[in-house]
XYZ file of C-alpha atoms in Angstrom:
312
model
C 100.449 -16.501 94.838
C 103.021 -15.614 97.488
C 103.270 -18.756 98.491
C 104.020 -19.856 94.857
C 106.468 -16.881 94.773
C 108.354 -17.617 98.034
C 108.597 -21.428 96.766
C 111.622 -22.947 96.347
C 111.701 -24.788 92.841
C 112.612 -27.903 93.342
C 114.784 -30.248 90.435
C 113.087 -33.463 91.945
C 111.309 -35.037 89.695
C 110.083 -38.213 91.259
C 108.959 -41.391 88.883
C 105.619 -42.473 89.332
C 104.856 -45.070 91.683
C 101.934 -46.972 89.592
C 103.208 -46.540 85.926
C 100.351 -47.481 84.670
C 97.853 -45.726 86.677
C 99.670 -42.333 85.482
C 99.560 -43.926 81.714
C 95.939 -44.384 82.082
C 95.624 -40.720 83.443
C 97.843 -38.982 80.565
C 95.788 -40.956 77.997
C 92.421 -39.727 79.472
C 93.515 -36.536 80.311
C 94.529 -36.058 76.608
C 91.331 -37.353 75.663
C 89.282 -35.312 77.716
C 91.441 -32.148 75.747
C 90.545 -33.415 72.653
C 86.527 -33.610 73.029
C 87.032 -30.174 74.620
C 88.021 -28.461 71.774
C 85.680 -30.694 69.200
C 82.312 -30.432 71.721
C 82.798 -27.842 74.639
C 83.166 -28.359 78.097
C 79.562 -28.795 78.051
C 80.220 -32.568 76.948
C 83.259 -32.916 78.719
C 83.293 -31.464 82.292
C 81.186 -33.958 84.118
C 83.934 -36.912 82.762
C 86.262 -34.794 83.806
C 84.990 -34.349 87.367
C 84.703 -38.126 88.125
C 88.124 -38.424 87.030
C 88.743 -35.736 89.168
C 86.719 -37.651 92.095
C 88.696 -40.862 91.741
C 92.181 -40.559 91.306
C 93.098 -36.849 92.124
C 94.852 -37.633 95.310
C 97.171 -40.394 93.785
C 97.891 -38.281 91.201
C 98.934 -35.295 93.618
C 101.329 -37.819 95.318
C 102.598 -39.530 92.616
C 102.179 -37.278 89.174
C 101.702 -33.469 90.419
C 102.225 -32.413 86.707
C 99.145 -34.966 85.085
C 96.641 -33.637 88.877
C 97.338 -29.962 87.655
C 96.553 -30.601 84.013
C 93.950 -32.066 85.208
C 92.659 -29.010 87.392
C 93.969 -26.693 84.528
C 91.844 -28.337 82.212
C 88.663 -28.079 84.741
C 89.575 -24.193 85.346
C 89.394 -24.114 81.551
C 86.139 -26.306 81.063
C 84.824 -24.498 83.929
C 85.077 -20.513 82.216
C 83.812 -22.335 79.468
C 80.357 -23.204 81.147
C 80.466 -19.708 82.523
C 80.897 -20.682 86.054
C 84.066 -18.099 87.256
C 84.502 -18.271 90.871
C 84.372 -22.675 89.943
C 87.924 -22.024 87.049
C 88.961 -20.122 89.776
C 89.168 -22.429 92.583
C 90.349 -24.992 90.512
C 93.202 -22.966 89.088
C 94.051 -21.748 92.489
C 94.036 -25.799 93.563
C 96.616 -26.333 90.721
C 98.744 -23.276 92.011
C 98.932 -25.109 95.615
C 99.996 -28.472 94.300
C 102.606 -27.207 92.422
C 103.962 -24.681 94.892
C 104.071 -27.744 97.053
C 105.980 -30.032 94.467
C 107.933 -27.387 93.859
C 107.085 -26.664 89.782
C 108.164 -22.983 89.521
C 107.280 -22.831 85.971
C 103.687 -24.616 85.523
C 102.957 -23.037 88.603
C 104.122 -19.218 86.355
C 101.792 -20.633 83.919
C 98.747 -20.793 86.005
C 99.398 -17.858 87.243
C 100.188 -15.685 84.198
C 98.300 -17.533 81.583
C 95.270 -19.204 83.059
C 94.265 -17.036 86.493
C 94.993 -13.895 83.929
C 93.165 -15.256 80.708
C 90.242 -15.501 83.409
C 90.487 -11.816 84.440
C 90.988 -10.592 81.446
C 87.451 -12.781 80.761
C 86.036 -11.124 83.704
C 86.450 -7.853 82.065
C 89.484 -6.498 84.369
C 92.611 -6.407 82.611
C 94.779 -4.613 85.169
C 94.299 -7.851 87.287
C 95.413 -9.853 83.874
C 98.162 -7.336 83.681
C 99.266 -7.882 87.483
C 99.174 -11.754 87.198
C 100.687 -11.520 83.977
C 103.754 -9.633 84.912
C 104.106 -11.885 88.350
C 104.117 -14.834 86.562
C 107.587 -13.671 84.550
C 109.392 -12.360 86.935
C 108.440 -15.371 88.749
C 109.789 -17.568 86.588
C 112.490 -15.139 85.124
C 115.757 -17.796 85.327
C 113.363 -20.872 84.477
C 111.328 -20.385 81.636
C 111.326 -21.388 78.694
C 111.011 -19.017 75.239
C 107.686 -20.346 74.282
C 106.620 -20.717 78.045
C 107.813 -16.489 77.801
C 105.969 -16.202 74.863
C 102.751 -17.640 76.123
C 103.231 -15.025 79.567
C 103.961 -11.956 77.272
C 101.035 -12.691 75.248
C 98.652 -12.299 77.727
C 100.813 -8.863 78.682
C 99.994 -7.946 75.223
C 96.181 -8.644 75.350
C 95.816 -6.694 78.603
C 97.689 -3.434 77.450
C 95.353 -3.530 74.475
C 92.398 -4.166 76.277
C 93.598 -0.999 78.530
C 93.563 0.697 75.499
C 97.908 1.049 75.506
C 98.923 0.224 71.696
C 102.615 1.113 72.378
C 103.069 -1.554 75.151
C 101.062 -3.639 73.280
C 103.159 -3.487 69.970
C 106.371 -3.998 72.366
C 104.937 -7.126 74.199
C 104.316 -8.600 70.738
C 107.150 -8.173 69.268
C 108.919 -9.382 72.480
C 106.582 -12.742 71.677
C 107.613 -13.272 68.237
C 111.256 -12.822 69.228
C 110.318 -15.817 72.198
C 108.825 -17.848 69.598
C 111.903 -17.590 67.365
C 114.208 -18.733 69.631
C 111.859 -21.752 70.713
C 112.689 -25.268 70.121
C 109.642 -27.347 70.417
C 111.322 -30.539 71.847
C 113.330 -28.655 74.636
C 110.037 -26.790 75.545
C 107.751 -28.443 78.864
C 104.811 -30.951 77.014
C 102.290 -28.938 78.437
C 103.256 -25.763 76.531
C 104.174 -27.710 73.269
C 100.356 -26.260 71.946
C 101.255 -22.795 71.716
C 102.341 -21.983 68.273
C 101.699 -19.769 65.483
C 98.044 -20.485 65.026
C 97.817 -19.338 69.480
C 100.116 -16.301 68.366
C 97.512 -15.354 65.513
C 94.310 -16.239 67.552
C 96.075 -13.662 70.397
C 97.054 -10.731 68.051
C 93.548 -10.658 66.366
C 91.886 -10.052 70.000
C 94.956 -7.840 70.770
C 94.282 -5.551 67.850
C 90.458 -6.019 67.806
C 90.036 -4.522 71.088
C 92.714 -1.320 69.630
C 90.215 -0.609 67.069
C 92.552 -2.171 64.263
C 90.341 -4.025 62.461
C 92.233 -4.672 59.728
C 94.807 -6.046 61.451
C 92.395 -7.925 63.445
C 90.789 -9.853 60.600
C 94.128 -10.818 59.110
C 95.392 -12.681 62.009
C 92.109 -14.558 62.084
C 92.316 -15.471 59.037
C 95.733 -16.366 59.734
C 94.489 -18.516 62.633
C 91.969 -20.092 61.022
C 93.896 -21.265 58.414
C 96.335 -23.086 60.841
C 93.971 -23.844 63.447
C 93.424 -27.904 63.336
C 89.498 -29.160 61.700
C 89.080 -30.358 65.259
C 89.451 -27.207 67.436
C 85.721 -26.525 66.564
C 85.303 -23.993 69.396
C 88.745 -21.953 68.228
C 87.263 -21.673 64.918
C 84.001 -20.735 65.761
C 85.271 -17.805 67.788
C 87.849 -16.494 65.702
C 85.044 -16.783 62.675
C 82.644 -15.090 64.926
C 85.627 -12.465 65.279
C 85.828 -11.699 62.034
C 82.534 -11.009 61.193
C 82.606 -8.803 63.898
C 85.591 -6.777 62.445
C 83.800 -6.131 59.127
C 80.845 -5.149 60.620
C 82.900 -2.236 62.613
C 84.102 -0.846 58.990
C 80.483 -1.460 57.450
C 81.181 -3.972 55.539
C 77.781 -5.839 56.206
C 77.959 -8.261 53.053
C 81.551 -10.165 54.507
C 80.410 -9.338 57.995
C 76.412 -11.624 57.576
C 79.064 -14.405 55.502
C 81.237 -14.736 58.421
C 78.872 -14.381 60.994
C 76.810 -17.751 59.162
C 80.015 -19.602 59.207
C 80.457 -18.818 62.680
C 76.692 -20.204 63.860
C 77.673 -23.268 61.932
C 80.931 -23.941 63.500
C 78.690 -23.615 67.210
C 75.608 -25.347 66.145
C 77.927 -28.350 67.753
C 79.156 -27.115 70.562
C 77.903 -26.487 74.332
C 80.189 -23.795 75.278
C 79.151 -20.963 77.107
C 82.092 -18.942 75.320
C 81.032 -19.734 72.080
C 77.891 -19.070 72.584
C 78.729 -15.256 74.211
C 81.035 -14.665 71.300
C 78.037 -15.464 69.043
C 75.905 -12.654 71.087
C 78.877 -10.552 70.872
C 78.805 -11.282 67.493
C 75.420 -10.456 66.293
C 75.735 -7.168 68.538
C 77.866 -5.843 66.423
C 75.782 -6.513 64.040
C 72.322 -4.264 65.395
C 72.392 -1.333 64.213
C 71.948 -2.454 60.667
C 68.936 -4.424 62.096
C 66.918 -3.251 60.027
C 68.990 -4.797 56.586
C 67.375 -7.959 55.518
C 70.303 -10.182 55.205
C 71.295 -8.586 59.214
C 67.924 -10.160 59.961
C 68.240 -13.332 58.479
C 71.883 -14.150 60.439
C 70.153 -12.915 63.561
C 67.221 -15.586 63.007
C 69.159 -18.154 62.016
C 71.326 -18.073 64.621
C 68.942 -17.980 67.007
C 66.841 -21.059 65.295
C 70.013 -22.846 64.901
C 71.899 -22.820 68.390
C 70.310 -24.490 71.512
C 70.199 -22.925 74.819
C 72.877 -23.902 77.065
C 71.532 -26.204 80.317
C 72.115 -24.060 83.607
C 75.782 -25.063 84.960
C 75.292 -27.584 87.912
């Protein structure tokens, strides 16, 4: 990271050499993105590898941007089996490459949005926190507003995950002032995803882990409603959140519905996430054990979602 830090960005911006070896590499890496978020990373990691395998080097040289969205997307694939220490070397791979080509802001990104998503997944948010903050002042005179928006929201999930509602509330709003300013086609392509159905997704966590659960199953719903049919994993874990928020207020009825809907949306997937918000999920759920309908969700989910194969 001090190497990223010490950097200088660079405005060179090099065209490809093979043109259509890039092409073919956008294409699959958007591909590869897409059966991510319809089948888990359990379908699409080992593709992604070989791609990985065979053309990583030429893209380094020739496309540094497509290599690190391809080693963002294995990070991502990779917390997604549930192998850490693997998302982390291949985040920290994408870090070097673009400290070397001189990409200030991606290189922000991995830092403050992917390496602190991942500690904040590890349970340690004032690592998130740390690698969130040097990731904007980092890119302080580059960024864009939604790249801001996307560093300030992990800011936001870390204070509430430390428990610190005030600097929570002021992160957020500091987003949704980001996000107003934004204009999608002056924003980097790789940060063009983050929009209001992101924004929702991050407040519900935000203001599940601050006790407000309220809060936290409006913005789900919120989320869900914008989320796209084919972001199956998104919408199993935001369902999976919601149930969980009822069942914290006792509402066992909304919290069994949910938690169904949630099972379903899995049943699909191989995603270690998915499955861990399930578990989560029906935790929240045991101390009503002992209700029929509690005991019916718990069975079914556990007749209707496969075990995961052990990560290679």
């Amino acid at each position: 990271m001090l190497d990223w830090l010490m950097a200088t960005p660079s405005t060179d911006r090099r065209p490809a050499v093979d043109d259509d070896t890039v092409t073919t590499a956008v294409a699959a890496l958007a591909n590869l993105r897409s059966q991510d978020h319809v089948h888990g990373a359990g379908v699409t990691y080992s593709r992604l590898a070989e791609t990985l395998d065979g053309r990583l080097s030429s893209l380094a040289a020739n496309a540094p941007q497509v290599a690190t969205g391809m080693l963002e997307l294995a990070g991502y694939d990779a917390v997604d089996l549930g192998v850490d220490g693997l998302a982390q070397q291949h985040y920290l791979r994408a870090l070097a490459l673009l400290t070397r080509s001189g990409d200030r802001v991606y290189g922000g990104y991995l830092v403050a949005v992917s390496l602190a998503h991942l500690a904040l997944h590890c349970g340690d948010p004032q690592q998130a926190l740390r690698l969130a903050t040097a990731g904007i002042h980092g890119t302080n005179d580059h960024a864009s507003p939604a790249v801001r928006a996307a560093f300030r929201i992990v800011l936001a999930r870390a204070y509430a995950r430390l428990g610190d509602e005030g600097a929570c509330a002021a992160a957020l709003l500091q987003v949704d002032a980001d996000l107003a300013r934004s204009r999608p086609s002056e924003e980097p392509a790789w940060i063009r995803y983050f929009g209001e159905a992101d924004l929702a997704d991050e407040k519900a966590h935000c203001f599940f882990d601050l006790g407000r659960y309220q809060l936290a199953h409006r913005e789900a719903e919120i989320a869900l409603t914008l989320l796209p049919p084919h972001r199956a994993r998104r919408i199993s874990i935001d369902t999976a959140l919601r149930a969980a928020a009822h069942a914290r207020v006792g509402e066992l009825e909304q919290a069994c519905a949910f938690a169904r809907s949630a099972v379903d949306h899995a049943a699909g997937l191989v995603s270690f996430r998915t499955t861990h918000r399930i578990a989560l999920m029906l935790a929240e759920l045991q101390p009503s054990a002992d209700v029929p309908e509690v005991r019916e969700i718990v069975d079914y989910a556990h007749t209707t979602l496969k075990p995961l194969p052990a990560p290679a």
